[in-house]
Amino acid sequence: MADGKPLKIALAITGASGALYAVRTLAELLARGVHVELVVSDYGRRLLRDELGDEATIEKLLPYLTSKYGDTVSAGALSVHSNRDLGATIASGSHNCSAMAIVPCSMKTLAGIAHGLSRNLVERAADVMLKERRPLIIVPRETPMSLPQLKNMVLCAEAGAMIMPAMPAFYQLPQTLDDLADFMAGKILSALGFEHELYPAWKG
Ligand SMILES: Cc1cc2nc3c(=O)[nH]c(=O)nc-3n(C[C@H](O)[C@H](O)[C@H](O)COP(=O)(O)O)c2cc1C
């Protein structure tokens, strides 16, 4: 809560593998009463469907989240913006969106952010976070990576973004794909300043 109003956080889903990371992160933010301003690229929409099935399309996302993660998701609010709408709230620095996460982030979107292209709402909203010095968490996924892709990550890091590659750990002994997704979602939540129990704290 900020001044009695729900915290607003932008979440972008782009066309890299790892839609499960995105839906878990979204569900956890909603469960914390966050107003999530969601924008999904065309290939992000495709990856949601390809990796999670027809029930995970944008139009059915809330029922999907409720059935998978429970009705705690109803604590938050969800606004869905078109990636073509460069006049959406999150395209402006005057909008009080406090942070943004791009989960997962394709190499194409990474390149657009690294070079300040603002070709669509995902890139523009990320650009706004950087220019306003607000937290921007980029979760890139690709392997192997080319030199331009590596350099683009450095450019974004130098501009103030946190680069959090989709690299779940195995020391927590994950048993399922959901365990792997929970690890990444937990890392993202921590970076956004939230406490969570998505994976056990390391006891040494
Ligand atoms: C099934 C599938 C998996 C993909 N996985 C990745 C990936 O892991 N990382 C990546 O950078 N691009 C991946 N791509 C390619 C991107 O989706 C493509 O470059 C697209 O133009 C990205 O656009 P966007 O950033 O606007 O979503 C994948 C595409 C498909 C169809």
Coordinates of C-alpha atoms and ligand atoms in Angstrom, one line a residue:
M1 CA 0.0 0.0 0.0
A2 CA 1.2 3.5 -0.8
D3 CA -0.8 6.3 0.9
G4 CA -3.7 3.9 1.4
K5 CA -3.7 3.1 -2.4
P6 CA -2.6 -0.3 -3.8
L7 CA 1.0 -0.4 -5.0
K8 CA 1.2 -0.4 -8.8
I9 CA 3.7 -2.6 -10.5
A10 CA 4.1 -3.2 -14.2
L11 CA 4.7 -6.7 -15.4
A12 CA 5.6 -7.6 -19.0
I13 CA 5.6 -11.0 -20.5
T14 CA 7.5 -11.3 -23.8
G15 CA 8.2 -14.2 -26.2
A16 CA 11.0 -16.0 -24.4
S17 CA 10.5 -19.5 -22.9
G18 CA 9.4 -19.5 -19.3
A19 CA 5.7 -18.5 -19.2
L20 CA 5.4 -20.4 -15.9
Y21 CA 7.7 -17.9 -14.2
A22 CA 5.4 -15.1 -15.4
V23 CA 2.2 -16.5 -14.1
R24 CA 3.6 -17.5 -10.8
T25 CA 5.0 -14.0 -10.3
L26 CA 1.7 -12.4 -11.4
A27 CA -0.2 -14.6 -8.9
E28 CA 2.1 -13.7 -6.1
L29 CA 1.9 -10.0 -6.8
L30 CA -1.9 -10.1 -6.9
A31 CA -2.1 -12.1 -3.7
R32 CA -0.2 -9.2 -2.0
G33 CA -2.9 -6.8 -3.1
V34 CA -0.8 -5.2 -5.8
H35 CA -2.4 -3.4 -8.8
V36 CA -0.5 -5.2 -11.6
E37 CA -0.3 -3.3 -14.9
L38 CA 0.2 -6.2 -17.4
V39 CA 1.4 -5.9 -20.9
V40 CA 2.1 -9.0 -23.0
S41 CA 3.8 -8.9 -26.4
D42 CA 2.4 -10.9 -29.4
Y43 CA 5.0 -13.7 -28.8
G44 CA 4.5 -13.5 -25.1
R45 CA 0.8 -14.4 -25.8
R46 CA 1.9 -17.2 -28.0
L47 CA 4.3 -18.6 -25.4
L48 CA 1.6 -18.4 -22.7
R49 CA -0.5 -20.6 -24.8
D50 CA 2.2 -22.9 -26.1
E51 CA 3.7 -23.6 -22.7
L52 CA 0.7 -23.5 -20.4
G53 CA -2.2 -24.4 -22.7
D54 CA -5.4 -22.8 -24.0
E55 CA -6.6 -22.0 -20.5
A56 CA -3.7 -19.5 -20.0
T57 CA -4.6 -17.0 -22.7
I58 CA -4.8 -13.4 -21.6
E59 CA -8.6 -13.4 -21.8
K60 CA -8.8 -16.3 -19.3
L61 CA -5.8 -15.4 -17.2
L62 CA -7.6 -14.6 -13.9
P63 CA -9.6 -17.8 -13.9
Y64 CA -6.4 -19.7 -14.8
L65 CA -4.5 -18.1 -11.9
T66 CA -7.4 -18.8 -9.5
S67 CA -7.6 -22.5 -10.4
K68 CA -3.8 -23.0 -10.3
Y69 CA -2.8 -20.8 -7.3
G70 CA -6.1 -20.3 -5.4
D71 CA -8.5 -17.3 -4.8
T72 CA -5.9 -15.2 -3.0
V73 CA -5.2 -13.7 -6.4
S74 CA -8.5 -11.7 -6.0
A75 CA -6.7 -9.5 -3.4
G76 CA -5.1 -7.5 -6.2
A77 CA -6.2 -5.7 -9.3
L78 CA -5.2 -6.4 -12.9
S79 CA -5.1 -3.9 -15.8
V80 CA -4.1 -5.3 -19.1
H81 CA -2.6 -2.9 -21.7
S82 CA -2.1 -3.4 -25.4
N83 CA 1.6 -3.6 -26.3
R84 CA 0.7 -1.2 -29.2
D85 CA -0.8 1.4 -26.9
L86 CA 2.0 3.9 -26.4
G87 CA -0.5 6.2 -24.7
A88 CA -1.2 3.7 -21.8
T89 CA -0.6 4.9 -18.2
I90 CA 2.7 3.1 -17.9
A91 CA 4.2 4.9 -20.9
S92 CA 4.5 8.0 -18.8
G93 CA 6.9 8.9 -16.0
S94 CA 4.1 10.9 -14.4
H95 CA 2.2 7.7 -13.7
N96 CA 2.8 6.3 -10.2
C97 CA 3.9 2.9 -11.2
S98 CA 6.7 2.0 -8.7
A99 CA 8.6 -0.8 -10.4
M100 CA 8.6 -3.1 -13.5
A101 CA 9.5 -6.7 -14.1
I102 CA 9.9 -8.3 -17.5
V103 CA 9.3 -12.0 -17.1
P104 CA 10.6 -13.6 -19.2
C105 CA 12.4 -11.2 -21.4
S106 CA 13.3 -12.1 -25.0
M107 CA 16.6 -11.1 -26.6
K108 CA 14.6 -8.8 -29.0
T109 CA 13.0 -6.8 -26.1
L110 CA 16.3 -6.8 -24.3
A111 CA 17.9 -5.2 -27.3
G112 CA 15.2 -2.6 -27.6
I113 CA 15.6 -1.6 -24.0
A114 CA 19.4 -1.6 -24.2
H115 CA 19.2 0.9 -27.1
G116 CA 16.2 3.0 -25.8
L117 CA 14.1 2.2 -28.8
S118 CA 10.6 2.4 -27.2
R119 CA 9.1 0.6 -30.2
N120 CA 6.2 -0.7 -28.1
L121 CA 4.7 -0.4 -24.7
V122 CA 7.0 -3.0 -23.1
E123 CA 10.1 -1.1 -24.3
R124 CA 8.6 2.3 -23.5
A125 CA 7.6 1.4 -20.0
A126 CA 11.0 -0.1 -19.3
D127 CA 12.6 3.1 -20.7
V128 CA 10.4 5.1 -18.3
M129 CA 11.6 3.0 -15.3
L130 CA 15.3 3.7 -16.3
K131 CA 14.9 7.4 -16.9
E132 CA 12.9 7.8 -13.7
R133 CA 15.4 5.7 -11.8
R134 CA 12.8 3.2 -10.6
P135 CA 13.5 -0.5 -10.2
L136 CA 13.5 -2.5 -13.5
I137 CA 14.0 -6.2 -13.2
I138 CA 14.8 -8.0 -16.5
V139 CA 14.6 -11.8 -16.6
P140 CA 16.3 -12.7 -19.9
R141 CA 16.2 -16.3 -21.2
E142 CA 18.3 -17.6 -24.1
T143 CA 21.1 -20.1 -24.4
P144 CA 23.8 -19.8 -25.7
M145 CA 24.1 -16.1 -25.9
S146 CA 25.7 -14.0 -28.6
L147 CA 28.1 -11.2 -27.9
P148 CA 25.5 -8.5 -28.8
Q149 CA 23.0 -10.2 -26.4
L150 CA 25.6 -10.2 -23.6
K151 CA 26.5 -6.6 -24.3
N152 CA 22.8 -5.6 -24.3
M153 CA 22.6 -7.0 -20.7
V154 CA 25.5 -4.9 -19.7
L155 CA 24.0 -1.8 -21.2
C156 CA 20.8 -2.4 -19.3
A157 CA 22.7 -3.1 -16.1
E158 CA 24.7 0.1 -16.5
A159 CA 21.5 2.0 -17.0
G160 CA 20.2 0.8 -13.7
A161 CA 18.2 -2.4 -14.5
M162 CA 18.7 -5.6 -12.4
I163 CA 19.5 -8.5 -14.7
M164 CA 18.1 -11.7 -13.3
P165 CA 18.6 -14.5 -15.8
A166 CA 16.0 -17.3 -15.7
M167 CA 18.4 -19.6 -13.9
P168 CA 16.6 -21.6 -11.2
A169 CA 18.9 -23.3 -8.7
F170 CA 19.0 -27.0 -7.8
Y171 CA 20.3 -26.8 -4.3
Q172 CA 16.7 -26.5 -3.0
L173 CA 16.1 -30.0 -4.5
P174 CA 13.2 -29.0 -6.8
Q175 CA 10.8 -31.9 -7.5
T176 CA 8.5 -30.2 -10.1
L177 CA 8.5 -27.5 -12.7
D178 CA 6.4 -25.5 -10.3
D179 CA 9.3 -25.7 -7.8
L180 CA 11.6 -24.3 -10.4
A181 CA 9.2 -21.5 -11.3
D182 CA 8.7 -20.7 -7.6
F183 CA 12.4 -20.2 -7.2
M184 CA 12.5 -17.6 -9.9
A185 CA 9.3 -15.9 -8.8
G186 CA 10.7 -15.7 -5.3
K187 CA 13.8 -14.0 -6.5
I188 CA 11.7 -11.5 -8.5
L189 CA 9.5 -10.8 -5.4
S190 CA 12.6 -10.3 -3.2
A191 CA 14.0 -7.8 -5.8
L192 CA 10.7 -6.0 -5.7
G193 CA 10.9 -5.8 -1.9
F194 CA 8.4 -8.4 -0.9
E195 CA 8.8 -11.2 1.7
H196 CA 7.8 -14.7 0.6
E197 CA 8.1 -18.4 1.3
L198 CA 8.4 -19.6 -2.2
Y199 CA 11.5 -21.5 -1.4
P200 CA 13.1 -22.3 2.0
A201 CA 15.7 -19.9 3.2
W202 CA 19.2 -21.4 3.0
K203 CA 20.3 -22.6 6.4
G204 CA 23.9 -23.1 5.6
Ligands
LIG1 C1 8.4 -21.4 -29.0 C2 9.3 -20.2 -29.0 C3 10.2 -20.1 -28.1 C4 11.1 -18.9 -28.0 N1 12.0 -18.8 -27.0 C5 12.8 -17.7 -27.0 C6 13.7 -17.6 -25.9 O1 13.8 -18.4 -25.0 N2 14.4 -16.4 -25.9 C7 14.4 -15.5 -26.8 O2 15.1 -14.5 -26.7 N3 13.5 -15.6 -27.9 C8 12.7 -16.7 -28.0 N4 11.8 -16.9 -29.0 C9 11.9 -15.9 -30.1 C10 11.0 -14.6 -29.7 O3 9.7 -15.0 -29.4 C11 11.1 -13.6 -30.9 O4 12.4 -13.1 -31.1 C12 10.1 -12.5 -30.8 O5 10.2 -11.7 -31.9 C13 10.2 -11.7 -29.5 O6 9.4 -10.6 -29.6 P1 8.9 -9.9 -28.2 O7 10.2 -9.5 -27.5 O8 8.2 -8.7 -28.7 O9 8.1 -10.9 -27.4 C14 11.0 -17.9 -29.1 C15 10.0 -18.1 -30.0 C16 9.1 -19.2 -30.0 C17 8.1 -19.3 -31.1

